[in-house]
Each structure stands twice: as structure tokens, then as C-alpha cells.
Amino acid sequence: MLTFVGENLDAVYGGFGSGDKYPQPRLLAYLLELHQATGDRRYLVAVEKTLDGVLGALYDPVDGGFFRFAEGRDWRQPHYEKLVHLNATLAAVLGEAHRVTGNTRYRKRRIVRSLTCSEHSTTQARAAFIAARPPIPPITDCHLANGGALSRHL
């Protein structure tokens, strides 16, 4: 893992590799842990440089949350897709980065907006699914059975 970080960290733009940039929240969390365990600032610099790219390119200022990745080494164009698990893990990393560094950019409204965005996106997807499926038949006869389990007869 450390070899990967050493060979692939983009010291100019942050992130990893020379192509499209993905935020890699689990790797960032691991690097934060390494910094805390060893005191080696190189790990923290890698996290901060990458979070600068994430906050600058992947953060959605309109609806909150973070897009999945950015095209190009310089984070020039976000790919307009959001993933709930990515937003949740990024929120955790931003919270930990704030705790470790004291940098308010990592805490400021981004965590709340990230989770709100994920909840909003999930609600919209669920609403679309519910609207597309056939109606559920009404319950016509319910009674308690088997020691209190609700039984339904259509």
C-alpha cells in the first residue's frame, strides 16, 4: 500500500495517478491513521492535497454532496454521478481530517450537505421506483396469529 502511495501520489494536483481522479476515501482514512501512528507529515500532506482537489472539483455547490470522480489529472471536469457510499465515507474522512488538522474547510457545511444530498438522492430514487411499480392491493383482513405475528389475507 505504501509503495502504491509513494509511486502514484500526484504532488502537483493531489489524488493518485496521472489520469482521472477518484477521491479514494478509504485510502485517505488509512493515510490519516498512518500519520497519527507515525507522525510522518508526508501522509497528512497527501490527504490534504487530495482533499483540496475533492473540495474544489467534486463538491456539488448546488445540491451538496460529492461527485464520483473528475476527469483529468488536474480535476478539471467532474463526472456528474453521486454514490451514497462514496459520500458517506468522504463525510467520515472529512470529519477525521478536521479533527486531526483543525482545518474548518473540512468540517464547514460539507459533511451535513453531503449526507443531506445522499438522503435526497435516495429519496428521489425510491420515489421513482414506487411511482413505477403497480399499486399494492389493500389489506382486507388482518389478524394476529402465531403468538402475535401479523397475518395478512388478500
mmCIF file with all atom_site columns, N, CA, C and O in Angstrom, residues 1 4 14 34 51 53 70 86 108 112 117 122 148 152:
data_model
loop_
_atom_site.group_PDB
_atom_site.id
_atom_site.type_symbol
_atom_site.label_atom_id
_atom_site.label_alt_id
_atom_site.label_comp_id
_atom_site.label_asym_id
_atom_site.label_entity_id
_atom_site.label_seq_id
_atom_site.pdbx_PDB_ins_code
_atom_site.Cartn_x
_atom_site.Cartn_y
_atom_site.Cartn_z
_atom_site.occupancy
_atom_site.B_iso_or_equiv
_atom_site.pdbx_formal_charge
_atom_site.auth_seq_id
_atom_site.auth_comp_id
_atom_site.auth_asym_id
_atom_site.auth_atom_id
_atom_site.pdbx_PDB_model_num
ATOM 1  N N  . MET A 1 1   ? 0.825   -1.186  0.000   1.00 0.00 ? 1   MET A N  1
ATOM 2  C CA . MET A 1 1   ? 0.000   0.000   0.000   1.00 0.00 ? 1   MET A CA 1
ATOM 3  C C  . MET A 1 1   ? 0.868   1.249   0.000   1.00 0.00 ? 1   MET A C  1
ATOM 4  O O  . MET A 1 1   ? 0.607   2.185   -0.752  1.00 0.00 ? 1   MET A O  1
ATOM 5  N N  . PHE A 1 4   ? 2.320   1.878   -3.344  1.00 0.00 ? 4   PHE A N  1
ATOM 6  C CA . PHE A 1 4   ? 1.339   2.476   -4.246  1.00 0.00 ? 4   PHE A CA 1
ATOM 7  C C  . PHE A 1 4   ? 1.246   3.979   -4.013  1.00 0.00 ? 4   PHE A C  1
ATOM 8  O O  . PHE A 1 4   ? 1.260   4.764   -4.950  1.00 0.00 ? 4   PHE A O  1
ATOM 9  N N  . GLY A 1 14  ? -2.677  16.649  -6.302  1.00 0.00 ? 14  GLY A N  1
ATOM 10 C CA . GLY A 1 14  ? -3.296  15.798  -5.303  1.00 0.00 ? 14  GLY A CA 1
ATOM 11 C C  . GLY A 1 14  ? -3.964  14.609  -5.973  1.00 0.00 ? 14  GLY A C  1
ATOM 12 O O  . GLY A 1 14  ? -4.028  14.513  -7.194  1.00 0.00 ? 14  GLY A O  1
ATOM 13 N N  . LEU A 1 34  ? -2.066  6.414   9.433   1.00 0.00 ? 34  LEU A N  1
ATOM 14 C CA . LEU A 1 34  ? -0.606  6.298   9.405   1.00 0.00 ? 34  LEU A CA 1
ATOM 15 C C  . LEU A 1 34  ? 0.049   7.567   9.943   1.00 0.00 ? 34  LEU A C  1
ATOM 16 O O  . LEU A 1 34  ? 1.030   7.503   10.689  1.00 0.00 ? 34  LEU A O  1
ATOM 17 N N  . LEU A 1 51  ? -7.714  16.163  -0.610  1.00 0.00 ? 51  LEU A N  1
ATOM 18 C CA . LEU A 1 51  ? -8.967  16.790  -0.192  1.00 0.00 ? 51  LEU A CA 1
ATOM 19 C C  . LEU A 1 51  ? -9.149  18.172  -0.816  1.00 0.00 ? 51  LEU A C  1
ATOM 20 O O  . LEU A 1 51  ? -10.277 18.579  -1.084  1.00 0.00 ? 51  LEU A O  1
ATOM 21 N N  . GLY A 1 53  ? -8.310  18.892  -3.874  1.00 0.00 ? 53  GLY A N  1
ATOM 22 C CA . GLY A 1 53  ? -8.874  18.565  -5.181  1.00 0.00 ? 53  GLY A CA 1
ATOM 23 C C  . GLY A 1 53  ? -10.328 18.138  -5.088  1.00 0.00 ? 53  GLY A C  1
ATOM 24 O O  . GLY A 1 53  ? -11.163 18.557  -5.888  1.00 0.00 ? 53  GLY A O  1
ATOM 25 N N  . ALA A 1 70  ? -13.354 13.031  -11.090 1.00 0.00 ? 70  ALA A N  1
ATOM 26 C CA . ALA A 1 70  ? -13.111 14.152  -12.005 1.00 0.00 ? 70  ALA A CA 1
ATOM 27 C C  . ALA A 1 70  ? -12.243 13.669  -13.147 1.00 0.00 ? 70  ALA A C  1
ATOM 28 O O  . ALA A 1 70  ? -11.352 12.832  -12.965 1.00 0.00 ? 70  ALA A O  1
ATOM 29 N N  . LEU A 1 86  ? -19.922 6.529   -1.339  1.00 0.00 ? 86  LEU A N  1
ATOM 30 C CA . LEU A 1 86  ? -18.787 7.431   -1.504  1.00 0.00 ? 86  LEU A CA 1
ATOM 31 C C  . LEU A 1 86  ? -18.991 8.689   -0.663  1.00 0.00 ? 86  LEU A C  1
ATOM 32 O O  . LEU A 1 86  ? -18.082 9.141   0.036   1.00 0.00 ? 86  LEU A O  1
ATOM 33 N N  . LYS A 1 108 ? -16.839 22.490  7.637   1.00 0.00 ? 108 LYS A N  1
ATOM 34 C CA . LYS A 1 108 ? -17.821 23.502  7.253   1.00 0.00 ? 108 LYS A CA 1
ATOM 35 C C  . LYS A 1 108 ? -18.837 22.991  6.241   1.00 0.00 ? 108 LYS A C  1
ATOM 36 O O  . LYS A 1 108 ? -18.497 22.686  5.122   1.00 0.00 ? 108 LYS A O  1
ATOM 37 N N  . VAL A 1 112 ? -22.594 17.956  6.489   1.00 0.00 ? 112 VAL A N  1
ATOM 38 C CA . VAL A 1 112 ? -24.058 17.981  6.548   1.00 0.00 ? 112 VAL A CA 1
ATOM 39 C C  . VAL A 1 112 ? -24.638 17.948  5.146   1.00 0.00 ? 112 VAL A C  1
ATOM 40 O O  . VAL A 1 112 ? -25.554 17.178  4.850   1.00 0.00 ? 112 VAL A O  1
ATOM 41 N N  . CYS A 1 117 ? -27.462 15.380  0.761   1.00 0.00 ? 117 CYS A N  1
ATOM 42 C CA . CYS A 1 117 ? -27.508 15.031  -0.652  1.00 0.00 ? 117 CYS A CA 1
ATOM 43 C C  . CYS A 1 117 ? -27.776 13.545  -0.824  1.00 0.00 ? 117 CYS A C  1
ATOM 44 O O  . CYS A 1 117 ? -28.596 13.138  -1.639  1.00 0.00 ? 117 CYS A O  1
ATOM 45 N N  . THR A 1 122 ? -31.385 9.362   -2.467  1.00 0.00 ? 122 THR A N  1
ATOM 46 C CA . THR A 1 122 ? -32.028 8.096   -2.154  1.00 0.00 ? 122 THR A CA 1
ATOM 47 C C  . THR A 1 122 ? -33.544 8.253   -2.174  1.00 0.00 ? 122 THR A C  1
ATOM 48 O O  . THR A 1 122 ? -34.259 7.416   -2.699  1.00 0.00 ? 122 THR A O  1
ATOM 49 N N  . GLY A 1 148 ? -48.913 -13.583 18.043  1.00 0.00 ? 148 GLY A N  1
ATOM 50 C CA . GLY A 1 148 ? -48.832 -12.147 17.875  1.00 0.00 ? 148 GLY A CA 1
ATOM 51 C C  . GLY A 1 148 ? -48.274 -11.680 16.558  1.00 0.00 ? 148 GLY A C  1
ATOM 52 O O  . GLY A 1 148 ? -48.185 -10.487 16.325  1.00 0.00 ? 148 GLY A O  1
ATOM 53 N N  . ARG A 1 152 ? -51.690 -11.534 7.018   1.00 0.00 ? 152 ARG A N  1
ATOM 54 C CA . ARG A 1 152 ? -52.442 -10.738 6.054   1.00 0.00 ? 152 ARG A CA 1
ATOM 55 C C  . ARG A 1 152 ? -53.090 -11.660 5.041   1.00 0.00 ? 152 ARG A C  1
ATOM 56 O O  . ARG A 1 152 ? -52.461 -12.518 4.460   1.00 0.00 ? 152 ARG A O  1
#
